[in-house]
Amino acid sequence: MSKIIDIIFKPTLYKYKKPFHITGSISYEAKNLEVIIKTESGVEGYGEVSPSWRVNGESIDIIIPLEKRVREVLIGEDVRNWRKILEIIDTFKSTPGLKTALGFATIDAFCVECEIGVWEFFGGYTDNIETDKTVSIGEVDEMVEDAIRINKEGFRKIKIKVGENLLKDIEAVYKISKKTKAEYIVDANMGYSPKEAVYFAKKLYSLGIDISLFEQPVNFLDIEGLKYVRYNSPYPVCADESLKTRYDAKKLAKEEAVDFFNIKLGKSGISDALSIVEIAKSFNIGLMIGCFSESSIGVNQSVHFACGVGGFKYCDLDSHLMLDEKKYRGKFLQKKNKIFVRK
Ligand code: MN
């Protein structure tokens, strides 16, 4: 009774409440796709992909024509054989976000059939996580105002986007840290050279500023550069754009290039994300979970993954808070900075 009988692709469009500016890109809207997997027993599983051209070379126009192939290979499979289904899904190598939506929808359907929460399926480690909220790139005063507002909203971890203007970035992070009381994650989205990144970190350190994580300071292919920053900067360095597959994780770990991994389901798919967690544990690498421009349906995937698996020291799951979404549809409750899975 658990065979997949139908798979529906549903494109959606969300506007950002405020344009989201990071190194080299400004987003005004998110063109996402929901995936609904139906089984014989009438159960439905939900997934969402927010394709990232910048990180994955994936877009909605690339995904939609894959619907026919997805249906060919998945209809008739039984969601109880979810590992086998993930293996089939992993053949869609060039669309990691789609892999996530399909994999999660499969597991979601399986969990409805089993009458358990997806977070329990992934391990049931905890029923809640704390998320940060992000300050996007802007004029220094505007960034400081945003950070103050976020802090007042109840967020105790603030992520600050930098990477386009070294001296202005230093000023912005310095001023934000003086006007707010929070832990800071700084994300350069590959914007610096290794030497600029080290200058940035040493300068802020000399000013007495504490930064919890320095995310992707340099280009994603520059593993040597990441390692250079890691060993010449006082702050822990985190890989984001450099970390997509389990093979990236293995390489980064063997090269001792970073202190933290930022896992995004949309870069990896479910099976690689699970592998990356184990690689991180084997090498004493810390864990963070992030997102693209998912609505609450997509953020739901990461919430249940992070709660179930456990061990995510930093959660950057705030995209649904930045999109103009009429109604939250995730199986979770958001209370300020806290996210609780719905039981
Ligand atoms: Mn990042």
Tab-separated table of C-alpha atoms and ligand atoms in Angstrom:
chain	number	residue	atom	x	y	z
A	1	MET	CA	0.000	0.000	0.000
A	2	SER	CA	3.049	2.273	0.125
A	3	LYS	CA	3.867	2.405	-3.572
A	4	ILE	CA	4.278	5.798	-5.185
A	5	ILE	CA	1.377	6.357	-7.564
A	6	ASP	CA	1.807	10.034	-8.444
A	7	ILE	CA	4.398	12.830	-8.323
A	8	ILE	CA	3.325	16.436	-8.772
A	9	PHE	CA	5.646	19.351	-9.613
A	10	LYS	CA	4.223	22.705	-8.512
A	11	PRO	CA	6.210	25.886	-9.309
A	12	THR	CA	5.794	28.718	-6.797
A	13	LEU	CA	6.957	32.320	-6.640
A	14	TYR	CA	7.761	34.326	-3.510
A	15	LYS	CA	8.846	37.947	-3.211
A	16	TYR	CA	11.473	38.957	-0.682
A	17	LYS	CA	10.118	41.427	1.892
A	18	LYS	CA	13.339	43.369	1.300
A	19	PRO	CA	15.910	42.682	-1.488
A	20	PHE	CA	18.490	40.222	-0.168
A	21	HIS	CA	22.009	41.352	-1.028
A	22	ILE	CA	25.045	39.080	-0.689
A	23	THR	CA	28.436	39.139	-2.447
A	24	GLY	CA	27.775	39.289	-6.179
A	25	SER	CA	24.004	38.839	-6.042
A	26	ILE	CA	20.784	40.614	-5.080
A	27	SER	CA	17.610	38.508	-4.803
A	28	TYR	CA	14.177	40.090	-5.198
A	29	GLU	CA	12.190	36.883	-5.498
A	30	ALA	CA	12.475	33.125	-5.170
A	31	LYS	CA	11.302	30.814	-7.940
A	32	ASN	CA	10.802	27.560	-6.079
A	33	LEU	CA	9.213	24.227	-6.847
A	34	GLU	CA	7.136	22.048	-4.559
A	35	VAL	CA	7.115	18.311	-5.012
A	36	ILE	CA	4.194	16.211	-3.812
A	37	ILE	CA	4.566	12.426	-3.712
A	38	LYS	CA	1.371	10.390	-3.401
A	39	THR	CA	1.173	6.761	-2.347
A	40	GLU	CA	-1.484	4.090	-2.918
A	41	SER	CA	-2.885	4.567	0.576
A	42	GLY	CA	-3.681	8.215	-0.198
A	43	VAL	CA	-0.787	9.622	1.809
A	44	GLU	CA	1.058	12.718	0.537
A	45	GLY	CA	4.667	13.720	1.184
A	46	TYR	CA	5.880	17.276	0.628
A	47	GLY	CA	9.238	18.620	-0.491
A	48	GLU	CA	10.527	21.903	-1.870
A	49	VAL	CA	13.510	23.001	-3.901
A	50	SER	CA	14.742	26.572	-4.030
A	51	PRO	CA	17.222	26.161	-6.880
A	52	SER	CA	20.465	28.093	-6.619
A	53	TRP	CA	22.113	29.058	-9.880
A	54	ARG	CA	24.948	30.786	-7.991
A	55	VAL	CA	25.934	27.738	-5.954
A	56	ASN	CA	24.645	24.709	-7.866
A	57	GLY	CA	24.038	25.870	-11.427
A	58	GLU	CA	20.447	24.768	-10.837
A	59	SER	CA	17.365	26.671	-11.944
A	60	ILE	CA	13.619	26.181	-12.200
A	61	ASP	CA	13.882	25.952	-16.017
A	62	ILE	CA	16.321	23.068	-15.691
A	63	ILE	CA	14.224	21.205	-13.124
A	64	ILE	CA	10.737	21.354	-14.622
A	65	PRO	CA	11.563	19.327	-17.767
A	66	LEU	CA	12.905	16.550	-15.495
A	67	GLU	CA	9.371	15.795	-14.281
A	68	LYS	CA	8.843	13.112	-16.924
A	69	ARG	CA	12.055	11.289	-16.021
A	70	VAL	CA	11.336	11.580	-12.293
A	71	ARG	CA	7.934	9.965	-12.812
A	72	GLU	CA	9.454	7.196	-14.952
A	73	VAL	CA	11.999	6.159	-12.352
A	74	LEU	CA	10.022	6.667	-9.116
A	75	ILE	CA	6.392	5.731	-9.752
A	76	GLY	CA	5.853	2.164	-8.590
A	77	GLU	CA	8.647	2.311	-5.992
A	78	ASP	CA	7.645	1.655	-2.380
A	79	VAL	CA	8.431	4.447	0.111
A	80	ARG	CA	9.329	1.750	2.670
A	81	ASN	CA	12.403	1.135	0.479
A	82	TRP	CA	13.499	4.720	1.020
A	83	ARG	CA	17.237	3.969	0.861
A	84	LYS	CA	16.788	2.432	-2.580
A	85	ILE	CA	14.692	5.430	-3.611
A	86	LEU	CA	17.441	7.822	-2.419
A	87	GLU	CA	19.902	5.857	-4.569
A	88	ILE	CA	17.666	6.344	-7.612
A	89	ILE	CA	17.242	10.038	-6.750
A	90	ASP	CA	21.041	10.422	-6.486
A	91	THR	CA	21.281	9.795	-10.239
A	92	PHE	CA	19.922	13.359	-10.688
A	93	LYS	CA	23.441	14.615	-10.022
A	94	SER	CA	23.188	18.044	-11.576
A	95	THR	CA	20.082	19.087	-9.632
A	96	PRO	CA	20.905	18.655	-5.924
A	97	GLY	CA	17.970	20.808	-4.799
A	98	LEU	CA	15.541	18.594	-6.692
A	99	LYS	CA	17.211	15.552	-5.097
A	100	THR	CA	16.395	17.029	-1.678
A	101	ALA	CA	12.755	17.780	-2.491
A	102	LEU	CA	12.199	14.272	-3.898
A	103	GLY	CA	14.072	12.572	-1.060
A	104	PHE	CA	12.305	14.535	1.634
A	105	ALA	CA	8.867	14.054	0.053
A	106	THR	CA	9.533	10.292	-0.016
A	107	ILE	CA	10.569	10.212	3.651
A	108	ASP	CA	7.704	12.544	4.606
A	109	ALA	CA	5.203	10.155	2.985
A	110	PHE	CA	6.861	7.171	4.683
A	111	CYS	CA	6.655	8.921	8.069
A	112	VAL	CA	2.952	9.730	7.609
A	113	GLU	CA	2.390	6.034	6.876
A	114	CYS	CA	4.357	5.099	10.021
A	115	GLU	CA	2.641	7.821	12.068
A	116	ILE	CA	5.948	9.320	13.220
A	117	GLY	CA	7.487	12.765	12.724
A	118	VAL	CA	10.262	13.152	10.159
A	119	TRP	CA	12.498	14.467	12.945
A	120	GLU	CA	11.937	11.129	14.726
A	121	PHE	CA	12.796	9.266	11.539
A	122	PHE	CA	16.130	11.155	11.392
A	123	GLY	CA	16.961	10.270	14.989
A	124	GLY	CA	14.662	12.253	17.284
A	125	TYR	CA	17.604	13.997	18.943
A	126	THR	CA	15.760	17.172	19.962
A	127	ASP	CA	12.400	18.802	19.287
A	128	ASN	CA	13.778	22.326	18.974
A	129	ILE	CA	16.592	24.421	17.541
A	130	GLU	CA	17.620	28.057	17.683
A	131	THR	CA	18.081	29.969	14.439
A	132	ASP	CA	20.023	33.096	13.637
A	133	LYS	CA	18.720	35.866	11.381
A	134	THR	CA	20.703	37.497	8.597
A	135	VAL	CA	21.727	41.091	7.906
A	136	SER	CA	22.248	41.473	4.167
A	137	ILE	CA	24.802	43.795	2.555
A	138	GLY	CA	23.873	47.497	2.569
A	139	GLU	CA	25.129	50.858	3.738
A	140	VAL	CA	26.777	50.616	7.150
A	141	ASP	CA	23.999	52.547	8.962
A	142	GLU	CA	21.324	50.410	7.339
A	143	MET	CA	23.138	47.202	8.345
A	144	VAL	CA	23.449	48.427	11.932
A	145	GLU	CA	19.720	49.310	12.040
A	146	ASP	CA	18.802	45.880	10.656
A	147	ALA	CA	20.985	44.168	13.258
A	148	ILE	CA	19.455	46.189	16.108
A	149	ARG	CA	15.946	45.305	14.906
A	150	ILE	CA	16.824	41.596	14.583
A	151	ASN	CA	18.313	41.657	18.079
A	152	LYS	CA	15.149	43.324	19.443
A	153	GLU	CA	13.019	40.667	17.713
A	154	GLY	CA	14.705	38.147	20.016
A	155	PHE	CA	17.494	36.709	17.893
A	156	ARG	CA	20.683	36.040	19.830
A	157	LYS	CA	22.715	34.920	16.834
A	158	ILE	CA	23.148	37.354	13.990
A	159	LYS	CA	24.618	36.470	10.627
A	160	ILE	CA	26.283	39.360	8.812
A	161	LYS	CA	26.857	39.315	5.056
A	162	VAL	CA	30.159	40.807	3.935
A	163	GLY	CA	32.603	40.305	1.079
A	164	GLU	CA	32.158	43.209	-1.337
A	165	ASN	CA	34.129	45.986	0.357
A	166	LEU	CA	36.782	45.036	2.915
A	167	LEU	CA	37.077	48.298	4.890
A	168	LYS	CA	33.329	48.971	4.880
A	169	ASP	CA	32.737	45.375	6.017
A	170	ILE	CA	35.075	45.805	8.978
A	171	GLU	CA	33.287	49.027	9.949
A	172	ALA	CA	29.859	47.384	9.655
A	173	VAL	CA	30.759	44.342	11.767
A	174	TYR	CA	32.486	46.545	14.359
A	175	LYS	CA	29.501	48.904	14.684
A	176	ILE	CA	26.950	46.068	14.775
A	177	SER	CA	28.864	44.353	17.562
A	178	LYS	CA	28.895	47.579	19.574
A	179	LYS	CA	25.145	48.182	19.165
A	180	THR	CA	23.813	44.649	19.706
A	181	LYS	CA	24.232	41.803	22.152
A	182	ALA	CA	24.580	38.613	20.172
A	183	GLU	CA	26.837	35.938	18.761
A	184	TYR	CA	28.027	36.780	15.254
A	185	ILE	CA	28.487	34.671	12.158
A	186	VAL	CA	30.176	36.514	9.327
A	187	ASP	CA	29.682	35.234	5.762
A	188	ALA	CA	31.810	36.562	2.889
A	189	ASN	CA	30.241	34.280	0.245
A	190	MET	CA	33.657	33.837	-1.437
A	191	GLY	CA	34.218	37.599	-1.701
A	192	TYR	CA	37.749	37.871	-0.306
A	193	SER	CA	41.184	36.777	-1.362
A	194	PRO	CA	42.907	34.682	1.319
A	195	LYS	CA	45.028	37.682	2.358
A	196	GLU	CA	42.010	40.016	2.548
A	197	ALA	CA	40.194	37.442	4.674
A	198	VAL	CA	43.092	37.228	7.114
A	199	TYR	CA	43.325	41.038	7.266
A	200	PHE	CA	39.569	41.239	7.978
A	201	ALA	CA	39.760	38.687	10.806
A	202	LYS	CA	42.928	40.042	12.410
A	203	LYS	CA	41.658	43.612	12.291
A	204	LEU	CA	38.377	42.777	14.013
A	205	TYR	CA	40.184	40.589	16.537
A	206	SER	CA	42.555	43.435	17.378
A	207	LEU	CA	39.488	45.627	17.969
A	208	GLY	CA	38.270	43.086	20.541
A	209	ILE	CA	35.409	41.717	18.449
A	210	ASP	CA	34.435	38.084	18.881
A	211	ILE	CA	33.151	36.223	15.839
A	212	SER	CA	31.820	32.687	16.236
A	213	LEU	CA	32.181	31.618	12.618
A	214	PHE	CA	33.840	33.031	9.514
A	215	GLU	CA	31.903	31.491	6.639
A	216	GLN	CA	33.340	30.862	3.171
A	217	PRO	CA	35.882	33.699	3.077
A	218	VAL	CA	37.354	32.679	-0.301
A	219	ASN	CA	36.414	31.077	-3.621
A	220	PHE	CA	34.822	27.640	-3.378
A	221	LEU	CA	37.592	25.951	-5.336
A	222	ASP	CA	40.376	27.498	-3.270
A	223	ILE	CA	40.828	24.788	-0.637
A	224	GLU	CA	44.419	25.935	-0.004
A	225	GLY	CA	43.058	29.439	0.545
A	226	LEU	CA	40.505	28.210	3.083
A	227	LYS	CA	43.254	26.395	4.920
A	228	TYR	CA	45.436	29.521	4.844
A	229	VAL	CA	42.620	31.551	6.386
A	230	ARG	CA	41.907	28.850	8.948
A	231	TYR	CA	45.477	28.769	10.239
A	232	ASN	CA	46.061	32.532	10.069
A	233	SER	CA	42.773	33.763	11.487
A	234	PRO	CA	41.711	33.803	15.151
A	235	TYR	CA	38.147	32.745	14.232
A	236	PRO	CA	36.794	29.311	13.264
A	237	VAL	CA	36.407	28.989	9.480
A	238	CYS	CA	33.320	27.360	7.956
A	239	ALA	CA	32.907	25.898	4.457
A	240	ASP	CA	29.659	26.632	2.635
A	241	GLU	CA	30.007	26.981	-1.154
A	242	SER	CA	33.021	24.601	-1.032
A	243	LEU	CA	30.882	21.855	0.506
A	244	LYS	CA	28.266	20.188	-1.652
A	245	THR	CA	28.817	16.447	-1.883
A	246	ARG	CA	30.218	13.861	0.517
A	247	TYR	CA	33.354	13.908	-1.645
A	248	ASP	CA	33.820	17.641	-0.963
A	249	ALA	CA	33.473	16.870	2.743
A	250	LYS	CA	36.111	14.151	2.527
A	251	LYS	CA	38.521	16.454	0.718
A	252	LEU	CA	37.990	19.406	3.081
A	253	ALA	CA	38.429	17.112	6.068
A	254	LYS	CA	41.583	15.448	4.749
A	255	GLU	CA	43.080	18.832	3.863
A	256	GLU	CA	42.197	20.123	7.356
A	257	ALA	CA	40.860	23.191	5.566
A	258	VAL	CA	37.996	24.185	7.909
A	259	ASP	CA	36.647	24.021	11.459
A	260	PHE	CA	32.954	23.854	10.489
A	261	PHE	CA	30.728	22.521	7.720
A	262	ASN	CA	27.626	24.452	6.675
A	263	ILE	CA	25.333	21.711	5.406
A	264	LYS	CA	22.465	22.823	3.193
A	265	LEU	CA	20.160	20.080	2.035
A	266	GLY	CA	19.750	22.022	-1.204
A	267	LYS	CA	23.453	21.548	-2.025
A	268	SER	CA	23.669	17.884	-1.150
A	269	GLY	CA	20.416	15.974	-1.164
A	270	ILE	CA	19.403	13.813	1.795
A	271	SER	CA	21.846	10.924	1.391
A	272	ASP	CA	24.946	13.114	0.969
A	273	ALA	CA	23.852	15.336	3.864
A	274	LEU	CA	23.654	12.245	6.112
A	275	SER	CA	27.130	11.156	4.955
A	276	ILE	CA	28.584	14.626	5.534
A	277	VAL	CA	27.364	14.558	9.146
A	278	GLU	CA	29.286	11.320	9.742
A	279	ILE	CA	32.429	12.642	8.023
A	280	ALA	CA	32.265	15.751	10.199
A	281	LYS	CA	32.026	13.591	13.322
A	282	SER	CA	34.996	11.476	12.220
A	283	PHE	CA	37.169	14.570	11.823
A	284	ASN	CA	35.882	16.638	14.744
A	285	ILE	CA	34.435	19.226	12.403
A	286	GLY	CA	31.572	21.318	13.785
A	287	LEU	CA	28.139	21.444	12.154
A	288	MET	CA	25.999	24.277	10.911
A	289	ILE	CA	22.838	24.010	8.803
A	290	GLY	CA	21.819	26.661	6.280
A	291	CYS	CA	19.237	27.384	3.615
A	292	PHE	CA	18.677	29.031	0.237
A	293	SER	CA	15.389	30.844	-0.442
A	294	GLU	CA	13.035	28.156	0.758
A	295	SER	CA	9.519	28.918	1.978
A	296	SER	CA	8.303	27.317	5.204
A	297	ILE	CA	7.735	24.052	3.299
A	298	GLY	CA	11.426	23.909	2.352
A	299	VAL	CA	12.780	25.180	5.677
A	300	ASN	CA	10.660	22.424	7.248
A	301	GLN	CA	12.992	19.884	5.607
A	302	SER	CA	16.074	21.361	7.297
A	303	VAL	CA	14.283	21.829	10.634
A	304	HIS	CA	13.328	18.147	10.808
A	305	PHE	CA	16.757	17.053	9.581
A	306	ALA	CA	18.618	19.211	12.121
A	307	CYS	CA	16.331	18.334	15.058
A	308	GLY	CA	16.421	14.625	14.269
A	309	VAL	CA	20.147	14.274	13.564
A	310	GLY	CA	21.237	16.647	16.348
A	311	GLY	CA	24.626	18.247	16.832
A	312	PHE	CA	24.056	21.385	14.763
A	313	LYS	CA	25.732	24.111	16.790
A	314	TYR	CA	24.553	26.836	14.408
A	315	CYS	CA	21.267	26.930	12.517
A	316	ASP	CA	20.792	29.523	9.813
A	317	LEU	CA	17.213	28.748	8.860
A	318	ASP	CA	15.665	32.128	8.230
A	319	SER	CA	14.702	32.285	4.537
A	320	HIS	CA	10.998	31.789	5.293
A	321	LEU	CA	11.196	34.819	7.590
A	322	MET	CA	12.483	36.941	4.714
A	323	LEU	CA	9.929	35.886	2.094
A	324	ASP	CA	6.469	37.341	1.775
A	325	GLU	CA	4.625	34.105	2.443
A	326	LYS	CA	0.913	34.251	3.102
A	327	LYS	CA	0.749	31.235	5.399
A	328	TYR	CA	3.363	29.115	7.132
A	329	ARG	CA	2.913	25.507	6.123
A	330	GLY	CA	5.862	23.746	7.743
A	331	LYS	CA	5.345	21.130	10.432
A	332	PHE	CA	7.057	23.408	12.910
A	333	LEU	CA	6.334	26.375	15.141
A	334	GLN	CA	8.441	29.514	15.028
A	335	LYS	CA	8.682	31.497	18.263
A	336	LYS	CA	11.137	34.340	17.740
A	337	ASN	CA	14.547	32.656	17.435
A	338	LYS	CA	13.270	29.243	18.494
A	339	ILE	CA	11.893	26.604	16.172
A	340	PHE	CA	9.890	23.684	17.561
A	341	VAL	CA	8.907	20.655	15.496
A	342	ARG	CA	5.193	19.998	15.663
A	343	LYS	CA	4.474	16.683	17.318
B	1	MN	MN	26.984	30.977	3.372
